Amino acid sequence: MNTATIWRTTLAQLDTTPIDELTKTWLQDAHLVELSAETLHDIAPDAAEQGLLAFTLQVPNDLAGEIIETRWQNLLEDVLKDVLGQPALLIVRPPTQAEPVAETMPPMHEREQEPQQAPRPGHQARSPHTNHNTSNAYYDTAPARPPTQSEFSYSSASPETLEDWENEQRANMLAHNRLNPRYTFDAFIVGNSNRLAHAASLAVAEAPGESYNPLFLYGGVGLGKTHLLHAIGHQGVQTGLAVLYVSSEQFTNEIVNAIRYRTTEEFRAKYRSVDILLVDDIQFIAGKESTEEEFFHTFNSLYEMSKQIVICSDRPPKAILSLEERLRSRFEWGLIADIQPPDLETRMAILRVKADLLHYHVPDEIIAYIASRVQTNIRELEGCLNRLMAYQQLHRVELTMDVARSAISSLGTDNREPTLNSRQIAQAVADYYHISLEAMCGKQRDKYIVTPRQIAMYLIRQETSTSLLEIGQLFGGRDHSTVLHSCEKIDRTINVNQNLRREILAIRDQLMRE
Ligand SMILES: Nc1ncnc2c1ncn2[C@@H]1O[C@H](COP(=O)(O)OP(=O)(O)OP(=O)(O)O)[C@@H](O)[C@H]1O
């Protein structure tokens, strides 16, 4: 493998690591250069015995060098080790440091007595395998080379100090908080079934950390828990607070990665710097020891700083079996509010709002008809409306009660046996786009495969109760955040792209006929 391939493979593996986006961009622009055997021997005389491979990583600017060296070097060496199958030593080299000139220098062990230049502030010398202290002094003596074009373009867009970078991380967290723009308080219909949960969420959004902490919301599938969580988040963002929305699956993955790549410091720093932490589906952390442990400490730190924590679950804390007692009792410290299935009136109000948002005129009697057929799950209620719209548009008929009846009865309702499964949907999408199911569920990243794959994920999410994790598994072991991203992307795109909307309607229609 040449160094370009090694680096490309390494970058591909970084997708699942906790490295922040800006650093990833720097790494995309970095170049890996293998160190000559002589140079390596000078730096680490026993390298050959250890089977150590060594590289310099030329990074685009000094701050990138500082951050990558102090925060991510261990992780990069670990990933390189995975890629190469043998231990790797990485020397991070910003533009102000030049190529190693070991051949012209005395061996390291002879130079150890020489006075070394003081390291730059924040430049902690470290080394899992050898003495990096020496390597820094080593480069600092060498002349600087002029920056390349990409370094020039980077320096204007990049933060200049570590503090700038940390502020940027916080700003990034605000910008990429994954809040669904449709899930606001304004779009949430209040009825008897969710009044307490709504009021508590509003109170928390208006005075985070002050009224109910933690706020624990629970209720059945598709009843609006996530919607309320996001609504709190939106309000926090509007007042300039750092909001982090995370599913417990995502939290678990992050902690697993942090342990694996020895980046628990970064993990903690991230979670402890938020003003509002929103955690969805907490029931999934039960029984996962390290995750529970880390969540316990995160919880305590935020709580002590009076930062707001909001947690959702499909059941109350007491019913989450195998949850550690100390967590359960903490979840009960604040307010626990349940959400019940909506009554007929609320279901009708929800349908009316959703139809208006779609600019779809639905007569009241049809709204009442759908609301009476779908009684528990609001996601299903929305699905029914969407499918009715698809049916009507595809058949090009006027929306009458008879049409609604035949559309809904051909779809079935809450009481039916589930007729569609993930595989059927995936197959229908693959057939529609004339690609193979294997390719769509595989690793290929060509656009003609990626878009159908995202559509399939979106439809499975809409039409079945398959979890993000399960959908990810169906599509080649992708993680839940990739699935979520895909669903959100399609959700956004169909609002602006008529063609895509039509294609999805056609696939739905095909599925209904099956
Ligand atoms: N009261 C409501 N008003 C308007 N829309 C609602 C309401 N409750 C739920 N919805 C809508 O129903 C859909 C499902 O809601 P949401 O995803 O919040 O449910 P959930 O309780 O988190 O479900 P799950 O347990 O499956 O994650 C969303 O599109 C949401 O906007």
Short mmCIF file of C-alpha atoms in Angstrom, two decimals, residues 41-467:
data_model
loop_
_atom_site.label_atom_id
_atom_site.label_comp_id
_atom_site.label_asym_id
_atom_site.label_seq_id
_atom_site.Cartn_x
_atom_site.Cartn_y
_atom_site.Cartn_z
CA HIS A 41 16.29 4.68 13.42
CA ASP A 42 17.61 8.01 14.68
CA ILE A 43 14.33 8.89 16.35
CA ALA A 44 13.62 5.47 17.76
CA PRO A 45 16.60 3.12 17.55
CA ASP A 46 14.51 0.09 18.52
CA ALA A 47 11.75 0.84 15.97
CA ALA A 48 12.63 -2.08 13.73
CA GLU A 49 12.45 -4.54 16.63
CA GLN A 50 9.03 -3.18 17.58
CA GLY A 51 7.88 -3.48 13.98
CA LEU A 52 7.11 0.23 14.07
CA LEU A 53 6.27 2.14 10.88
CA ALA A 54 6.71 5.89 11.05
CA PHE A 55 5.20 8.73 9.11
CA THR A 56 5.09 12.47 9.14
CA LEU A 57 1.70 14.00 8.67
CA GLN A 58 1.93 17.32 6.87
CA VAL A 59 -1.01 19.36 8.08
CA PRO A 60 -2.34 22.58 6.55
CA ASN A 61 -1.62 25.08 9.31
CA ASP A 62 -0.05 25.52 12.72
CA LEU A 63 -3.26 25.38 14.68
CA ALA A 64 -4.20 22.15 12.93
CA GLY A 65 -0.77 20.85 13.96
CA GLU A 66 -1.30 21.88 17.56
CA ILE A 67 -4.77 20.41 17.85
CA ILE A 68 -4.05 17.19 15.98
CA GLU A 69 -0.87 16.60 17.93
CA THR A 70 -2.26 17.31 21.36
CA ARG A 71 -5.73 15.80 20.97
CA TRP A 72 -5.90 13.26 18.21
CA GLN A 73 -2.46 11.76 17.73
CA ASN A 74 -3.12 8.68 19.85
CA LEU A 75 -6.31 8.02 17.99
CA LEU A 76 -4.68 8.49 14.58
CA GLU A 77 -1.89 6.11 15.53
CA ASP A 78 -4.47 3.56 16.66
CA VAL A 79 -6.39 3.81 13.39
CA LEU A 80 -3.16 3.62 11.38
CA LYS A 81 -2.27 0.54 13.34
CA ASP A 82 -5.62 -1.02 12.36
CA VAL A 83 -5.05 -0.11 8.73
CA LEU A 84 -1.44 -1.32 8.58
CA GLY A 85 -1.68 -4.28 10.87
CA GLN A 86 1.42 -3.08 12.73
CA PRO A 87 2.18 -0.25 15.15
CA ALA A 88 2.60 3.20 13.72
CA LEU A 89 4.35 6.33 14.87
CA LEU A 90 3.04 9.62 13.59
CA ILE A 91 4.87 12.91 13.66
CA VAL A 92 2.56 15.83 13.07
CA ARG A 93 4.21 18.49 10.98
CA PRO A 94 2.64 21.91 10.53
CA PRO A 95 3.85 24.20 7.70
CA THR A 96 6.32 26.06 9.90
CA GLN A 97 8.27 22.87 10.44
CA ALA A 98 10.31 21.36 7.65
CA GLU A 99 11.10 17.90 6.37
CA PRO A 100 13.14 15.74 8.72
CA VAL A 101 16.82 16.16 8.05
CA ALA A 102 17.99 13.32 10.22
CA GLU A 103 20.69 12.26 7.87
CA THR A 104 22.60 15.46 8.54
CA MET A 105 21.97 15.46 12.28
CA PRO A 106 23.76 13.50 14.97
CA PRO A 107 21.82 10.48 16.24
CA MET A 108 19.15 11.20 18.79
CA HIS A 109 20.85 9.53 21.74
CA GLU A 110 23.87 11.83 21.20
CA ARG A 111 21.67 14.90 20.99
CA GLU A 112 19.73 14.18 24.14
CA GLN A 113 22.11 16.30 26.17
CA GLU A 114 21.71 19.28 23.83
CA PRO A 115 19.58 22.19 25.04
CA GLN A 116 16.16 21.83 23.43
CA GLN A 117 13.87 24.58 22.31
CA ALA A 118 10.98 25.20 24.65
CA PRO A 119 7.83 23.62 23.27
CA ARG A 120 5.17 26.01 22.06
CA PRO A 121 2.35 26.66 24.52
CA GLY A 122 -0.20 23.87 24.31
CA HIS A 123 2.28 21.62 22.53
CA GLN A 124 2.49 18.78 24.97
CA ALA A 125 5.19 16.38 23.94
CA ARG A 126 3.85 12.84 24.13
CA SER A 127 4.55 9.45 22.79
CA PRO A 128 3.06 6.06 23.28
CA HIS A 129 5.99 4.39 21.58
CA THR A 130 8.95 6.69 21.64
CA ASN A 131 10.13 10.08 22.74
CA HIS A 132 8.26 12.75 20.82
CA ASN A 133 9.88 15.48 22.86
CA THR A 134 12.92 14.95 20.85
CA SER A 135 11.09 14.91 17.56
CA ASN A 136 9.63 18.35 18.22
CA ALA A 137 12.97 19.91 19.06
CA TYR A 138 14.27 18.14 16.05
CA TYR A 139 11.91 19.88 13.64
CA ASP A 140 11.91 23.22 15.34
CA THR A 141 15.54 23.69 14.38
CA ALA A 142 14.79 23.20 10.70
CA PRO A 143 13.92 26.03 8.30
CA ALA A 144 10.27 26.68 7.49
CA ARG A 145 8.98 26.00 3.99
CA PRO A 146 6.48 28.32 2.28
CA PRO A 147 2.84 27.33 2.74
CA THR A 148 1.08 25.61 -0.15
CA GLN A 149 -2.00 27.01 -1.88
CA SER A 150 -4.35 24.94 0.23
CA GLU A 151 -2.67 26.14 3.39
CA PHE A 152 -3.20 29.73 2.29
CA SER A 153 -6.85 29.14 1.57
CA TYR A 154 -7.24 27.36 4.88
CA SER A 155 -5.55 29.90 7.07
CA SER A 156 -8.15 32.52 6.15
CA ALA A 157 -11.09 30.27 7.11
CA SER A 158 -9.57 28.52 10.12
CA PRO A 159 -9.51 29.67 13.71
CA GLU A 160 -6.13 31.01 14.75
CA THR A 161 -5.91 30.02 18.36
CA LEU A 162 -6.91 27.09 20.49
CA GLU A 163 -9.53 29.28 22.13
CA ASP A 164 -10.99 30.20 18.72
CA TRP A 165 -11.10 26.52 17.91
CA GLU A 166 -12.91 25.70 21.13
CA ASN A 167 -15.42 28.48 20.44
CA GLU A 168 -15.87 27.09 16.97
CA GLN A 169 -16.61 23.66 18.40
CA ARG A 170 -19.34 25.19 20.49
CA ALA A 171 -20.72 27.11 17.52
CA ASN A 172 -20.63 23.89 15.50
CA MET A 173 -22.57 22.12 18.16
CA LEU A 174 -25.20 24.85 17.90
CA ALA A 175 -25.27 24.66 14.13
CA HIS A 176 -25.33 20.87 13.87
CA ASN A 177 -27.63 19.99 16.67
CA ARG A 178 -29.75 17.80 14.42
CA LEU A 179 -32.98 19.40 15.45
CA ASN A 180 -35.82 18.76 13.04
CA PRO A 181 -37.08 22.22 11.97
CA ARG A 182 -40.65 20.91 11.84
CA TYR A 183 -40.69 19.89 15.50
CA THR A 184 -41.51 23.19 17.16
CA PHE A 185 -43.88 24.17 19.95
CA ASP A 186 -46.00 26.01 17.38
CA ALA A 187 -46.54 22.81 15.41
CA PHE A 188 -47.41 20.76 18.49
CA ILE A 189 -51.11 20.25 19.12
CA VAL A 190 -52.06 20.16 22.76
CA GLY A 191 -54.83 17.96 24.06
CA ASN A 192 -55.67 16.21 27.30
CA SER A 193 -53.33 13.38 26.47
CA ASN A 194 -50.18 15.50 26.33
CA ARG A 195 -51.05 18.66 28.25
CA LEU A 196 -48.74 18.05 31.22
CA ALA A 197 -45.80 16.99 29.04
CA HIS A 198 -46.28 20.04 26.83
CA ALA A 199 -46.56 22.48 29.76
CA ALA A 200 -43.49 21.02 31.46
CA SER A 201 -41.51 21.17 28.23
CA LEU A 202 -42.49 24.78 27.71
CA ALA A 203 -41.50 25.65 31.28
CA VAL A 204 -38.13 23.98 30.83
CA ALA A 205 -37.57 25.75 27.51
CA GLU A 206 -38.34 29.10 29.08
CA ALA A 207 -36.13 28.66 32.13
CA PRO A 208 -33.63 25.86 31.46
CA GLY A 209 -32.09 24.36 34.56
CA GLU A 210 -34.52 26.18 36.84
CA SER A 211 -37.94 24.60 36.86
CA TYR A 212 -37.83 20.84 36.41
CA ASN A 213 -34.49 19.16 36.22
CA PRO A 214 -34.34 16.58 34.84
CA LEU A 215 -37.55 16.53 32.86
CA PHE A 216 -38.44 12.94 32.06
CA LEU A 217 -41.02 12.39 29.30
CA TYR A 218 -42.40 8.99 28.52
CA GLY A 219 -45.08 7.50 26.32
CA GLY A 220 -45.81 5.00 23.56
CA VAL A 221 -44.51 4.94 20.02
CA GLY A 222 -45.15 7.98 17.84
CA LEU A 223 -46.86 10.12 20.47
CA GLY A 224 -44.67 13.22 20.24
CA LYS A 225 -41.81 12.73 22.72
CA THR A 226 -39.11 13.49 20.19
CA HIS A 227 -41.16 16.39 18.88
CA LEU A 228 -41.21 17.99 22.35
CA LEU A 229 -37.52 17.32 22.88
CA HIS A 230 -36.70 19.14 19.65
CA ALA A 231 -39.08 21.97 20.46
CA ILE A 232 -37.21 22.59 23.72
CA GLY A 233 -33.98 22.48 21.75
CA HIS A 234 -35.14 25.04 19.19
CA GLN A 235 -36.10 27.48 21.89
CA GLY A 236 -32.72 27.01 23.57
CA VAL A 237 -30.89 27.61 20.32
CA GLN A 238 -32.89 30.77 19.71
CA THR A 239 -31.68 32.15 23.03
CA GLY A 240 -28.08 31.30 22.15
CA LEU A 241 -27.71 28.25 24.38
CA ALA A 242 -25.60 25.25 23.47
CA VAL A 243 -28.09 22.46 22.83
CA LEU A 244 -27.16 18.86 22.25
CA TYR A 245 -29.75 16.35 21.09
CA VAL A 246 -28.63 12.77 21.19
CA SER A 247 -30.27 9.38 21.07
CA SER A 248 -29.07 6.93 23.65
CA GLU A 249 -27.78 4.76 20.77
CA GLN A 250 -25.62 7.66 19.66
CA PHE A 251 -24.44 8.34 23.20
CA THR A 252 -23.51 4.67 23.53
CA ASN A 253 -21.60 4.67 20.24
CA GLU A 254 -19.72 7.79 21.22
CA ILE A 255 -18.67 6.41 24.56
CA VAL A 256 -17.62 3.11 22.99
CA ASN A 257 -15.51 5.02 20.47
CA ALA A 258 -14.10 7.31 23.14
CA ILE A 259 -12.97 4.31 25.15
CA ARG A 260 -11.61 2.57 22.10
CA TYR A 261 -9.68 5.58 20.85
CA ARG A 262 -8.76 6.92 24.30
CA THR A 263 -10.60 10.19 23.76
CA THR A 264 -12.77 10.17 26.85
CA GLU A 265 -11.45 13.64 27.73
CA GLU A 266 -12.90 15.06 24.51
CA PHE A 267 -16.10 13.14 25.02
CA ARG A 268 -16.51 14.57 28.51
CA ALA A 269 -15.57 18.07 27.43
CA LYS A 270 -18.24 17.92 24.73
CA TYR A 271 -21.02 16.67 26.96
CA ARG A 272 -20.16 18.90 29.85
CA SER A 273 -20.09 22.09 27.83
CA VAL A 274 -23.76 22.04 26.87
CA ASP A 275 -26.52 24.13 28.39
CA ILE A 276 -29.32 21.76 27.44
CA LEU A 277 -28.82 18.04 26.96
CA LEU A 278 -31.70 16.23 25.25
CA VAL A 279 -31.54 12.45 25.35
CA ASP A 280 -33.97 10.32 23.35
CA ASP A 281 -34.91 6.70 24.07
CA ILE A 282 -32.94 6.44 27.30
CA GLN A 283 -34.32 2.93 27.89
CA PHE A 284 -31.67 1.61 25.51
CA ILE A 285 -28.79 2.43 27.85
CA ALA A 286 -30.15 0.10 30.52
CA GLY A 287 -27.78 -2.76 31.18
CA LYS A 288 -24.89 -1.19 29.25
CA GLU A 289 -22.44 -0.75 32.05
CA SER A 290 -19.91 1.74 30.68
CA THR A 291 -22.62 3.82 29.06
CA GLU A 292 -24.62 4.00 32.27
CA GLU A 293 -21.48 4.88 34.20
CA GLU A 294 -20.55 7.69 31.82
CA PHE A 295 -24.11 8.96 31.65
CA PHE A 296 -24.22 9.04 35.42
CA HIS A 297 -21.15 11.31 35.53
CA THR A 298 -22.42 13.47 32.68
CA PHE A 299 -25.71 13.83 34.45
CA ASN A 300 -24.08 14.80 37.74
CA SER A 301 -21.77 17.38 36.16
CA LEU A 302 -24.55 19.06 34.24
CA TYR A 303 -26.92 18.94 37.15
CA GLU A 304 -24.40 20.52 39.50
CA MET A 305 -23.90 23.32 36.99
CA SER A 306 -27.69 23.79 36.79
CA LYS A 307 -27.71 22.81 33.14
CA GLN A 308 -30.96 21.39 31.83
CA ILE A 309 -31.36 17.69 31.13
CA VAL A 310 -34.41 16.33 29.32
CA ILE A 311 -34.85 12.62 28.86
CA CYS A 312 -37.36 10.60 26.85
CA SER A 313 -38.32 7.00 27.15
CA ASP A 314 -41.05 4.64 26.14
CA ARG A 315 -41.72 3.87 29.80
CA PRO A 316 -41.30 5.48 33.25
CA PRO A 317 -37.96 5.11 35.08
CA LYS A 318 -39.37 2.48 37.42
CA ALA A 319 -40.26 0.26 34.48
CA ILE A 320 -36.80 0.40 32.90
CA LEU A 321 -35.61 -2.89 34.23
CA SER A 322 -31.89 -3.35 34.66
CA LEU A 323 -31.30 0.40 34.87
CA GLU A 324 -28.86 1.15 37.68
CA GLU A 325 -30.63 2.31 40.80
CA ARG A 326 -28.55 5.49 41.12
CA LEU A 327 -29.62 6.56 37.63
CA ARG A 328 -33.24 5.63 38.19
CA SER A 329 -33.39 7.72 41.34
CA ARG A 330 -31.82 10.69 39.55
CA PHE A 331 -34.37 10.46 36.77
CA GLU A 332 -37.02 10.81 39.43
CA TRP A 333 -35.52 13.97 40.96
CA GLY A 334 -37.27 16.37 38.60
CA LEU A 335 -40.61 15.95 36.90
CA ILE A 336 -41.91 12.85 35.19
CA ALA A 337 -44.62 13.52 32.61
CA ASP A 338 -46.39 10.97 30.48
CA ILE A 339 -47.95 11.28 27.06
CA GLN A 340 -51.04 9.20 26.39
CA PRO A 341 -52.60 8.35 23.02
CA PRO A 342 -54.55 11.38 21.79
CA ASP A 343 -58.32 11.55 21.90
CA LEU A 344 -60.39 11.89 18.73
CA GLU A 345 -60.52 15.68 18.93
CA THR A 346 -56.76 16.00 19.24
CA ARG A 347 -56.21 13.54 16.41
CA MET A 348 -58.47 15.61 14.19
CA ALA A 349 -56.67 18.82 15.14
CA ILE A 350 -53.30 17.21 14.36
CA LEU A 351 -54.55 16.01 10.97
CA ARG A 352 -55.93 19.44 10.15
CA VAL A 353 -52.60 21.13 10.94
CA LYS A 354 -50.61 18.54 8.98
CA ALA A 355 -52.92 18.86 5.95
CA ASP A 356 -52.61 22.66 6.05
CA LEU A 357 -48.83 22.39 6.21
CA LEU A 358 -48.96 20.26 3.06
CA HIS A 359 -51.36 22.79 1.44
CA TYR A 360 -53.70 19.86 0.98
CA HIS A 361 -57.37 20.59 1.29
CA VAL A 362 -59.13 17.77 3.11
CA PRO A 363 -62.84 18.08 3.95
CA ASP A 364 -63.70 17.84 7.65
CA GLU A 365 -65.62 14.58 7.25
CA ILE A 366 -62.55 12.91 5.78
CA ILE A 367 -60.37 14.24 8.58
CA ALA A 368 -62.84 12.77 11.05
CA TYR A 369 -62.90 9.50 9.15
CA ILE A 370 -59.11 9.08 9.24
CA ALA A 371 -58.93 10.16 12.88
CA SER A 372 -61.46 7.53 13.80
CA ARG A 373 -59.58 4.78 11.99
CA VAL A 374 -56.11 5.47 13.42
CA GLN A 375 -56.31 5.70 17.15
CA THR A 376 -52.93 5.47 18.79
CA ASN A 377 -49.86 6.41 16.84
CA ILE A 378 -49.57 9.96 15.50
CA ARG A 379 -46.81 8.97 13.10
CA GLU A 380 -49.28 6.51 11.63
CA LEU A 381 -51.93 9.18 11.49
CA GLU A 382 -49.60 11.36 9.44
CA GLY A 383 -48.71 8.38 7.30
CA CYS A 384 -52.37 7.82 6.53
CA LEU A 385 -52.78 11.39 5.38
CA ASN A 386 -49.68 11.15 3.19
CA ARG A 387 -50.86 7.92 1.67
CA LEU A 388 -54.30 9.29 1.03
CA MET A 389 -52.70 12.19 -0.79
CA ALA A 390 -50.54 9.83 -2.82
CA TYR A 391 -53.50 7.66 -3.70
CA GLN A 392 -55.60 10.60 -4.80
CA GLN A 393 -52.87 12.23 -6.86
CA LEU A 394 -51.84 9.03 -8.54
CA HIS A 395 -55.37 8.10 -9.45
CA ARG A 396 -56.14 11.71 -10.40
CA VAL A 397 -59.53 11.65 -8.72
CA GLU A 398 -61.36 14.21 -6.65
CA LEU A 399 -61.06 13.73 -2.91
CA THR A 400 -64.44 12.40 -1.84
CA MET A 401 -65.47 10.26 1.07
CA ASP A 402 -65.62 7.22 -1.23
CA VAL A 403 -62.10 7.82 -2.42
CA ALA A 404 -60.92 8.23 1.16
CA ARG A 405 -62.67 5.03 2.13
CA SER A 406 -61.16 2.97 -0.62
CA ALA A 407 -57.72 4.53 -0.09
CA ILE A 408 -57.78 3.92 3.63
CA SER A 409 -59.32 0.48 3.43
CA SER A 410 -56.76 -0.53 0.83
CA LEU A 411 -54.12 0.68 3.23
CA GLY A 412 -55.59 -0.83 6.33
CA THR A 413 -55.42 0.92 9.70
CA ASP A 414 -54.15 0.48 13.20
CA ASN A 415 -55.95 -2.80 13.55
CA ARG A 416 -54.45 -4.48 10.54
CA GLU A 417 -51.58 -6.87 10.69
CA PRO A 418 -48.49 -5.03 9.55
CA THR A 419 -48.33 -5.77 5.82
CA LEU A 420 -45.09 -4.08 4.83
CA ASN A 421 -41.71 -5.03 6.06
CA SER A 422 -38.33 -3.37 5.57
CA ARG A 423 -37.15 -5.89 3.02
CA GLN A 424 -40.22 -5.48 0.83
CA ILE A 425 -39.78 -1.73 0.86
CA ALA A 426 -36.07 -1.96 0.07
CA GLN A 427 -36.84 -4.35 -2.78
CA ALA A 428 -39.53 -2.04 -4.18
CA VAL A 429 -37.10 0.89 -4.18
CA ALA A 430 -34.35 -1.16 -5.78
CA ASP A 431 -36.78 -2.39 -8.48
CA TYR A 432 -38.02 1.10 -9.14
CA TYR A 433 -34.50 2.39 -9.77
CA HIS A 434 -33.40 -0.76 -11.59
CA ILE A 435 -30.55 -1.52 -9.24
CA SER A 436 -29.85 -4.69 -7.33
CA LEU A 437 -30.92 -5.01 -3.72
CA GLU A 438 -27.38 -6.19 -2.85
CA ALA A 439 -25.82 -3.04 -4.32
CA MET A 440 -28.32 -0.83 -2.55
CA CYS A 441 -27.65 -2.50 0.78
CA GLY A 442 -23.90 -2.56 0.21
CA LYS A 443 -21.06 -0.11 0.56
CA GLN A 444 -21.10 1.52 -2.90
CA ARG A 445 -21.19 5.30 -2.77
CA ASP A 446 -22.14 6.17 -6.36
CA LYS A 447 -24.93 8.68 -6.54
CA TYR A 448 -27.23 6.35 -8.48
CA ILE A 449 -27.04 3.95 -5.53
CA VAL A 450 -26.86 6.45 -2.66
CA THR A 451 -30.11 8.28 -3.44
CA PRO A 452 -32.26 5.11 -3.71
CA ARG A 453 -30.61 3.88 -0.51
CA GLN A 454 -31.61 7.06 1.29
CA ILE A 455 -35.13 6.83 -0.12
CA ALA A 456 -35.42 3.24 1.05
CA MET A 457 -34.28 4.21 4.55
CA TYR A 458 -36.76 7.06 4.58
CA LEU A 459 -39.68 4.88 3.45
CA ILE A 460 -38.86 2.13 5.93
CA ARG A 461 -38.75 4.72 8.69
CA GLN A 462 -42.12 6.10 7.57
CA GLU A 463 -43.92 2.86 6.89
CA THR A 464 -42.66 0.55 9.61
CA SER A 465 -41.64 0.78 13.21
CA THR A 466 -38.14 -0.49 12.43
CA SER A 467 -35.56 1.30 14.60
#
